[in-house]
PDB file of C-alpha atoms and ligand atoms in Angstrom:
ATOM      1  CA  MET A 443     103.453 107.479 110.019  1.00 84.00           C
ATOM      2  CA  ASN A 444      99.834 106.029 110.831  1.00 89.00           C
ATOM      3  CA  ILE A 445      99.738 102.180 109.656  1.00 95.00           C
ATOM      4  CA  LEU A 446      96.550 100.014 109.621  1.00 97.00           C
ATOM      5  CA  ILE A 447      97.027  96.081 110.151  1.00 98.00           C
ATOM      6  CA  VAL A 448      94.421  94.093 108.668  1.00 98.00           C
ATOM      7  CA  GLU A 449      94.690  90.534 110.025  1.00 97.00           C
ATOM      8  CA  ASP A 450      92.373  88.267 111.668  1.00 97.00           C
ATOM      9  CA  GLU A 451      94.742  86.114 113.706  1.00 96.00           C
ATOM     10  CA  THR A 452      94.532  88.205 116.944  1.00 97.00           C
ATOM     11  CA  GLY A 453      98.090  87.490 118.086  1.00 96.00           C
ATOM     12  CA  LEU A 454      99.934  88.370 115.168  1.00 95.00           C
ATOM     13  CA  ARG A 455      97.720  91.462 114.728  1.00 97.00           C
ATOM     14  CA  GLU A 456      98.389  92.465 118.512  1.00 97.00           C
ATOM     15  CA  ALA A 457     102.119  91.369 118.213  1.00 96.00           C
ATOM     16  CA  LEU A 458     102.562  93.830 114.949  1.00 97.00           C
ATOM     17  CA  ILE A 459     100.929  96.603 116.450  1.00 97.00           C
ATOM     18  CA  LYS A 460     102.935  96.381 119.388  1.00 97.00           C
ATOM     19  CA  SER A 461     106.032  96.314 117.537  1.00 96.00           C
ATOM     20  CA  LEU A 462     105.503  99.023 115.126  1.00 95.00           C
ATOM     21  CA  THR A 463     104.322 101.062 117.996  1.00 94.00           C
ATOM     22  CA  ASP A 464     107.790 100.336 119.623  1.00 93.00           C
ATOM     23  CA  GLU A 465     109.346 101.397 116.439  1.00 90.00           C
ATOM     24  CA  GLY A 466     107.736 104.906 116.412  1.00 88.00           C
ATOM     25  CA  TYR A 467     104.898 104.453 113.994  1.00 90.00           C
ATOM     26  CA  SER A 468     101.104 105.041 114.802  1.00 91.00           C
ATOM     27  CA  ALA A 469      99.422 101.710 114.523  1.00 95.00           C
ATOM     28  CA  GLU A 470      95.973 100.136 114.474  1.00 96.00           C
ATOM     29  CA  GLY A 471      94.225  96.961 113.877  1.00 97.00           C
ATOM     30  CA  ALA A 472      91.094  95.674 112.267  1.00 98.00           C
ATOM     31  CA  PRO A 473      90.108  91.840 112.353  1.00 98.00           C
ATOM     32  CA  ASP A 474      88.126  91.240 108.848  1.00 97.00           C
ATOM     33  CA  GLY A 475      88.111  92.578 105.540  1.00 97.00           C
ATOM     34  CA  GLU A 476      85.007  94.543 105.914  1.00 97.00           C
ATOM     35  CA  TRP A 477      86.366  96.626 109.097  1.00 97.00           C
ATOM     36  CA  GLY A 478      89.541  96.838 107.351  1.00 97.00           C
ATOM     37  CA  LEU A 479      88.037  98.572 104.130  1.00 96.00           C
ATOM     38  CA  ASP A 480      85.868 101.179 106.064  1.00 94.00           C
ATOM     39  CA  LEU A 481      88.852 101.941 107.926  1.00 93.00           C
ATOM     40  CA  ILE A 482      91.172 102.401 104.808  1.00 91.00           C
ATOM     41  CA  HIS A 483      88.443 104.554 103.354  1.00 88.00           C
ATOM     42  CA  THR A 484      88.695 107.321 106.335  1.00 83.00           C
ATOM     43  CA  GLY A 485      92.033 108.339 104.347  1.00 79.00           C
ATOM     44  CA  ILE A 486      93.782 108.619 107.798  1.00 81.00           C
ATOM     45  CA  TYR A 487      96.411 105.891 107.140  1.00 85.00           C
ATOM     46  CA  ASP A 488      99.441 106.187 105.441  1.00 85.00           C
ATOM     47  CA  LEU A 489     100.193 102.328 104.567  1.00 93.00           C
ATOM     48  CA  VAL A 490      98.413  99.245 105.205  1.00 96.00           C
ATOM     49  CA  ILE A 491      99.541  95.601 106.196  1.00 97.00           C
ATOM     50  CA  LEU A 492      97.028  93.570 104.608  1.00 97.00           C
ATOM     51  CA  ASP A 493      96.643  89.925 105.084  1.00 94.00           C
ATOM     52  CA  ILE A 494      95.360  87.581 101.989  1.00 91.00           C
ATOM     53  CA  MET A 495      92.990  85.259 103.666  1.00 90.00           C
ATOM     54  CA  LEU A 496      90.482  87.210 105.686  1.00 94.00           C
ATOM     55  CA  PRO A 497      86.957  86.694 107.166  1.00 97.00           C
ATOM     56  CA  LYS A 498      84.151  88.680 105.050  1.00 96.00           C
ATOM     57  CA  ILE A 499      86.365  90.612 102.215  1.00 96.00           C
ATOM     58  CA  ASN A 500      89.525  88.755 101.322  1.00 93.00           C
ATOM     59  CA  GLY A 501      92.978  90.705 101.090  1.00 93.00           C
ATOM     60  CA  LEU A 502      93.007  90.516  97.247  1.00 91.00           C
ATOM     61  CA  GLU A 503      89.555  91.650  96.855  1.00 93.00           C
ATOM     62  CA  ILE A 504      90.278  94.704  99.002  1.00 95.00           C
ATOM     63  CA  LEU A 505      93.212  95.308  97.058  1.00 93.00           C
ATOM     64  CA  SER A 506      91.448  95.285  93.672  1.00 91.00           C
ATOM     65  CA  SER A 507      88.585  97.764  94.937  1.00 92.00           C
ATOM     66  CA  LEU A 508      91.007 100.097  96.207  1.00 91.00           C
ATOM     67  CA  ARG A 509      92.892 100.414  93.118  1.00 85.00           C
ATOM     68  CA  LYS A 510      89.455 100.395  91.231  1.00 85.00           C
ATOM     69  CA  GLU A 511      88.563 103.358  93.108  1.00 83.00           C
ATOM     70  CA  ASN A 512      92.092 104.752  92.179  1.00 74.00           C
ATOM     71  CA  ASN A 513      93.095 104.570  95.880  1.00 79.00           C
ATOM     72  CA  ARG A 514      97.004 104.266  95.643  1.00 79.00           C
ATOM     73  CA  ILE A 515      97.679 103.852  99.555  1.00 86.00           C
ATOM     74  CA  PRO A 516     100.787 101.768  99.903  1.00 90.00           C
ATOM     75  CA  ILE A 517      99.940  98.221 100.331  1.00 93.00           C
ATOM     76  CA  ILE A 518     102.164  95.126 101.693  1.00 94.00           C
ATOM     77  CA  LEU A 519     100.251  91.961 101.405  1.00 91.00           C
ATOM     78  CA  LEU A 520     100.918  89.016 104.059  1.00 90.00           C
ATOM     79  CA  THR A 521     100.228  85.421 103.598  1.00 80.00           C
ATOM     80  CA  ALA A 522     101.055  82.093 104.681  1.00 75.00           C
ATOM     81  CA  ARG A 523     100.894  80.600 101.332  1.00 64.00           C
ATOM     82  CA  ASP A 524     104.114  81.101  99.780  1.00 62.00           C
ATOM     83  CA  THR A 525     103.029  79.836  96.228  1.00 64.00           C
ATOM     84  CA  LEU A 526     103.940  81.797  92.938  1.00 63.00           C
ATOM     85  CA  HIS A 527     100.431  81.995  91.854  1.00 70.00           C
ATOM     86  CA  ASP A 528      99.423  84.080  95.151  1.00 68.00           C
ATOM     87  CA  LYS A 529     102.679  86.049  94.781  1.00 68.00           C
ATOM     88  CA  ILE A 530     101.660  87.010  91.096  1.00 69.00           C
ATOM     89  CA  HIS A 531      98.253  87.729  91.867  1.00 72.00           C
ATOM     90  CA  GLY A 532      98.954  89.970  94.543  1.00 69.00           C
ATOM     91  CA  MET A 533     101.304  92.240  92.520  1.00 72.00           C
ATOM     92  CA  ASP A 534      98.904  91.973  89.627  1.00 72.00           C
ATOM     93  CA  SER A 535      96.440  93.513  91.680  1.00 73.00           C
ATOM     94  CA  GLY A 536      98.405  96.391  92.752  1.00 79.00           C
ATOM     95  CA  ALA A 537     100.195  95.239  96.105  1.00 86.00           C
ATOM     96  CA  ASP A 538     103.481  97.280  96.512  1.00 84.00           C
ATOM     97  CA  ASP A 539     104.926  94.415  98.425  1.00 86.00           C
ATOM     98  CA  TYR A 540     104.611  91.059  99.707  1.00 85.00           C
ATOM     99  CA  LEU A 541     105.591  89.224 102.725  1.00 89.00           C
ATOM    100  CA  THR A 542     105.157  85.432 103.582  1.00 87.00           C
ATOM    101  CA  LYS A 543     104.511  84.536 107.223  1.00 87.00           C
ATOM    102  CA  PRO A 544     106.291  83.703 109.426  1.00 88.00           C
ATOM    103  CA  PHE A 545     108.552  86.946 108.970  1.00 91.00           C
ATOM    104  CA  GLU A 546     111.105  88.625 110.755  1.00 92.00           C
ATOM    105  CA  MET A 547     109.844  92.235 112.036  1.00 93.00           C
ATOM    106  CA  GLU A 548     113.223  93.691 110.762  1.00 93.00           C
ATOM    107  CA  GLU A 549     112.036  92.576 107.368  1.00 93.00           C
ATOM    108  CA  LEU A 550     108.773  94.212 107.723  1.00 95.00           C
ATOM    109  CA  PHE A 551     110.378  97.471 108.849  1.00 94.00           C
ATOM    110  CA  ALA A 552     112.988  97.603 105.968  1.00 92.00           C
ATOM    111  CA  ARG A 553     109.811  96.972 103.581  1.00 92.00           C
ATOM    112  CA  ILE A 554     107.967  99.755 105.316  1.00 92.00           C
ATOM    113  CA  ARG A 555     111.031 102.321 105.062  1.00 89.00           C
ATOM    114  CA  MET A 556     111.402 101.645 101.293  1.00 85.00           C
ATOM    115  CA  LEU A 557     107.899 101.989 100.867  1.00 85.00           C
ATOM    116  CA  SER A 558     107.524 105.138 102.661  1.00 79.00           C
ATOM    117  CA  ARG A 559     110.835 106.591 100.893  1.00 73.00           C
ATOM    118  CA  ARG A 560     109.056 105.627  97.364  1.00 69.00           C
ATOM    119  CA  PHE A 561     105.758 106.970  98.119  1.00 64.00           C
ATOM    120  CA  HIS A 562     107.033 110.350  99.322  1.00 57.00           C
ATOM    121  CA  GLN A 563     109.136 110.585  96.146  1.00 50.00           C
ATOM    122  CA  VAL A 564     105.846 110.926  93.904  1.00 46.00           C
ATOM    123  CA  THR A 565     103.691 112.950  96.629  1.00 48.00           C
ATOM    124  CA  ILE A 566     105.357 116.292  95.646  1.00 49.00           C
ATOM    125  CA  ASP A 567     101.978 117.696  95.019  1.00 59.00           C
ATOM    126  CA  HIS A 568     101.078 116.914  98.690  1.00 79.00           C
ATOM    127  CA  ILE A 569     102.737 119.952  99.452  1.00 84.00           C
ATOM    128  CA  LEU A 570     101.064 123.068 100.435  1.00 84.00           C
ATOM    129  CA  GLN A 571     102.973 126.339 100.166  1.00 85.00           C
ATOM    130  CA  SER A 572     102.429 129.883 101.492  1.00 87.00           C
ATOM    131  CA  GLY A 573     105.582 132.319 100.743  1.00 86.00           C
ATOM    132  CA  ASP A 574     108.603 129.910 101.758  1.00 90.00           C
ATOM    133  CA  LEU A 575     106.573 127.755 104.328  1.00 93.00           C
ATOM    134  CA  GLU A 576     105.600 124.323 103.192  1.00 92.00           C
ATOM    135  CA  LEU A 577     103.357 121.896 104.629  1.00 92.00           C
ATOM    136  CA  ASN A 578     103.493 118.394 103.684  1.00 90.00           C
ATOM    137  CA  LEU A 579      99.857 116.861 103.786  1.00 86.00           C
ATOM    138  CA  LYS A 580     101.222 113.544 104.129  1.00 84.00           C
ATOM    139  CA  THR A 581     103.750 113.663 106.931  1.00 89.00           C
ATOM    140  CA  TYR A 582     102.297 116.597 108.748  1.00 93.00           C
ATOM    141  CA  GLU A 583     105.652 118.323 108.561  1.00 95.00           C
ATOM    142  CA  ILE A 584     106.121 122.139 107.993  1.00 96.00           C
ATOM    143  CA  SER A 585     109.277 123.509 106.676  1.00 95.00           C
ATOM    144  CA  SER A 586     110.937 126.390 105.291  1.00 94.00           C
ATOM    145  CA  ASN A 587     112.384 125.847 101.740  1.00 88.00           C
ATOM    146  CA  ASN A 588     115.122 128.752 102.828  1.00 89.00           C
ATOM    147  CA  THR A 589     116.366 127.183 105.897  1.00 92.00           C
ATOM    148  CA  GLY A 590     115.555 123.583 105.312  1.00 91.00           C
ATOM    149  CA  LYS A 591     114.305 123.190 108.828  1.00 94.00           C
ATOM    150  CA  LYS A 592     111.485 121.042 109.564  1.00 94.00           C
ATOM    151  CA  ILE A 593     109.049 120.244 112.549  1.00 96.00           C
ATOM    152  CA  LYS A 594     106.095 117.928 112.547  1.00 95.00           C
ATOM    153  CA  LEU A 595     102.573 119.309 113.811  1.00 95.00           C
ATOM    154  CA  GLY A 596     100.127 117.804 115.827  1.00 93.00           C
ATOM    155  CA  THR A 597      96.745 116.840 114.048  1.00 91.00           C
ATOM    156  CA  LYS A 598      94.876 119.731 115.402  1.00 92.00           C
ATOM    157  CA  GLU A 599      97.998 122.185 114.615  1.00 95.00           C
ATOM    158  CA  PHE A 600      97.862 120.597 111.102  1.00 94.00           C
ATOM    159  CA  GLN A 601      93.968 121.169 110.794  1.00 92.00           C
ATOM    160  CA  ILE A 602      94.356 124.804 111.650  1.00 94.00           C
ATOM    161  CA  LEU A 603      97.468 125.539 109.805  1.00 95.00           C
ATOM    162  CA  GLU A 604      95.902 123.811 106.304  1.00 91.00           C
ATOM    163  CA  TYR A 605      92.940 125.908 106.638  1.00 89.00           C
ATOM    164  CA  MET A 606      94.715 129.128 107.006  1.00 92.00           C
ATOM    165  CA  MET A 607      97.469 128.217 104.370  1.00 89.00           C
ATOM    166  CA  HIS A 608      94.623 127.631 101.714  1.00 81.00           C
ATOM    167  CA  ASN A 609      93.518 131.465 102.889  1.00 82.00           C
ATOM    168  CA  THR A 610      96.821 133.127 103.023  1.00 83.00           C
ATOM    169  CA  GLU A 611      96.542 136.829 103.418  1.00 85.00           C
ATOM    170  CA  ILE A 612      92.678 136.271 104.531  1.00 85.00           C
ATOM    171  CA  VAL A 613      91.282 136.937 108.045  1.00 90.00           C
ATOM    172  CA  LEU A 614      89.908 134.023 109.378  1.00 90.00           C
ATOM    173  CA  SER A 615      87.618 134.296 112.669  1.00 90.00           C
ATOM    174  CA  ARG A 616      87.897 132.112 115.525  1.00 89.00           C
ATOM    175  CA  ASN A 617      84.483 130.807 115.008  1.00 85.00           C
ATOM    176  CA  GLN A 618      85.402 129.771 111.205  1.00 85.00           C
ATOM    177  CA  ILE A 619      88.323 127.964 112.517  1.00 90.00           C
ATOM    178  CA  THR A 620      86.380 126.341 115.262  1.00 87.00           C
ATOM    179  CA  GLU A 621      83.790 124.920 112.972  1.00 81.00           C
ATOM    180  CA  LYS A 622      86.205 124.085 110.420  1.00 81.00           C
ATOM    181  CA  VAL A 623      88.748 122.033 112.682  1.00 85.00           C
ATOM    182  CA  TRP A 624      86.214 121.045 115.916  1.00 82.00           C
ATOM    183  CA  GLY A 625      82.780 121.059 113.628  1.00 75.00           C
ATOM    184  CA  PHE A 626      79.780 122.783 114.133  1.00 65.00           C
ATOM    185  CA  ASP A 627      78.637 120.623 117.325  1.00 63.00           C
ATOM    186  CA  SER A 628      81.673 120.809 119.099  1.00 65.00           C
ATOM    187  CA  ASP A 629      82.134 122.169 122.807  1.00 67.00           C
ATOM    188  CA  ALA A 630      85.519 123.348 121.658  1.00 64.00           C
ATOM    189  CA  GLU A 631      85.863 126.951 123.125  1.00 65.00           C
ATOM    190  CA  TYR A 632      87.519 129.584 121.217  1.00 61.00           C
ATOM    191  CA  ASN A 633      90.685 129.599 123.505  1.00 69.00           C
ATOM    192  CA  ASN A 634      91.440 126.220 122.365  1.00 86.00           C
ATOM    193  CA  VAL A 635      92.017 128.020 118.819  1.00 90.00           C
ATOM    194  CA  ASP A 636      94.068 130.649 120.544  1.00 91.00           C
ATOM    195  CA  VAL A 637      96.329 127.565 122.106  1.00 93.00           C
ATOM    196  CA  TYR A 638      96.988 125.949 119.139  1.00 95.00           C
ATOM    197  CA  ILE A 639      97.729 129.217 117.291  1.00 96.00           C
ATOM    198  CA  SER A 640     100.352 129.744 119.826  1.00 96.00           C
ATOM    199  CA  PHE A 641     101.746 126.195 119.232  1.00 96.00           C
ATOM    200  CA  LEU A 642     101.868 126.718 115.311  1.00 97.00           C
ATOM    201  CA  ARG A 643     103.503 130.171 116.114  1.00 97.00           C
ATOM    202  CA  LYS A 644     106.426 128.692 117.887  1.00 97.00           C
ATOM    203  CA  LYS A 645     106.628 125.541 115.088  1.00 97.00           C
ATOM    204  CA  ILE A 646     106.646 128.282 112.101  1.00 97.00           C
ATOM    205  CA  LYS A 647     109.189 130.364 114.131  1.00 96.00           C
ATOM    206  CA  PHE A 648     111.311 127.304 114.679  1.00 96.00           C
ATOM    207  CA  THR A 649     111.508 126.846 111.056  1.00 96.00           C
ATOM    208  CA  GLY A 650     112.703 130.055 110.116  1.00 95.00           C
ATOM    209  CA  ALA A 651     109.750 130.586 107.720  1.00 95.00           C
ATOM    210  CA  GLN A 652     109.115 134.122 106.526  1.00 94.00           C
ATOM    211  CA  VAL A 653     105.208 133.809 107.546  1.00 95.00           C
ATOM    212  CA  LYS A 654     103.779 134.731 110.423  1.00 95.00           C
ATOM    213  CA  ILE A 655      99.817 134.367 112.044  1.00 97.00           C
ATOM    214  CA  GLN A 656      99.012 137.617 112.787  1.00 95.00           C
ATOM    215  CA  SER A 657      96.218 138.365 115.237  1.00 95.00           C
ATOM    216  CA  VAL A 658      93.553 140.632 114.209  1.00 92.00           C
ATOM    217  CA  ARG A 659      91.682 142.257 117.201  1.00 90.00           C
ATOM    218  CA  GLY A 660      88.289 140.985 118.229  1.00 86.00           C
ATOM    219  CA  VAL A 661      88.155 138.679 114.856  1.00 89.00           C
ATOM    220  CA  GLY A 662      90.627 136.278 114.439  1.00 92.00           C
ATOM    221  CA  TYR A 663      93.651 135.466 112.618  1.00 95.00           C
ATOM    222  CA  LEU A 664      95.463 135.599 109.350  1.00 93.00           C
ATOM    223  CA  LEU A 665      98.401 133.877 107.813  1.00 94.00           C
ATOM    224  CA  GLN A 666     100.502 136.312 106.209  1.00 92.00           C
ATOM    225  CA  LYS A 667     104.072 136.463 104.200  1.00 88.00           C
ATOM    226  CA  ILE A 668     106.628 138.949 106.006  1.00 87.00           C
ATOM    227  CA  ASN A 669     107.676 141.428 103.735  1.00 71.00           C
ATOM    228  CA  TYR A 670     111.213 141.876 103.454  1.00 56.00           C
ATOM    229  CA  THR A 671     113.973 142.672 101.006  1.00 48.00           C
ATOM    230  CA  LYS A 672     116.836 140.521 100.283  1.00 46.00           C
ATOM    231  CA  ASN A 673     119.063 143.661 100.425  1.00 44.00           C
ATOM    232  CA  SER A 674     118.212 144.292 104.294  1.00 40.00           C
ATOM    233  CA  LYS A 675     119.863 141.530 105.372  1.00 39.00           C
TER     234      LYS A 675
HETATM  235 CA1   CA B 507      94.322  85.205 107.691  1.00 55.69          CA
END
């Protein structure tokens, strides 16, 4: 889970990044509202911890502009001012939760856990499926809906598999995969693709899903559903 902290107080921002990282989250910071909004727009974050009083663009403005764009990223507002007015205004602007400074880290962790549970329940359509193999576009986890076994993918593995799942049963050349994942100007070698494919094969095998990545000699790869009859067990 990738968390962005938009907070202008350097000490607090750094402390939050450290605590969240220690807790197993991936966390980054932005020191002002403009920077924060730009980062949120990259789409790589799962949750934002947003201070209200910020230079350039304040937290409430960020919040309302995101909600106007229909961006539903979960947001926890932070503020030093514990007034009813701010709280109501924040929730009205579309915040998911609210913390008043100073707060305990444990309190923040609890709010994050609650929000991520709530968020996952409404993201069923963020699942990509090929046969019994499911890829969660939010958590980067693959699982088999037969065995229930799941495992998390790295970023490149995720990008390759997402591309292949959109093209199930279609042969993709190494060139296509390289361009899709590393971009046209990349120095990535074809053998990088092979390395990530081998990681993916191991992980797919781990889930027990009836899907495999087939090599097509001299061309590339294809994601294939394994045909089997239920009676053959
Ligand atoms: Ca502030």
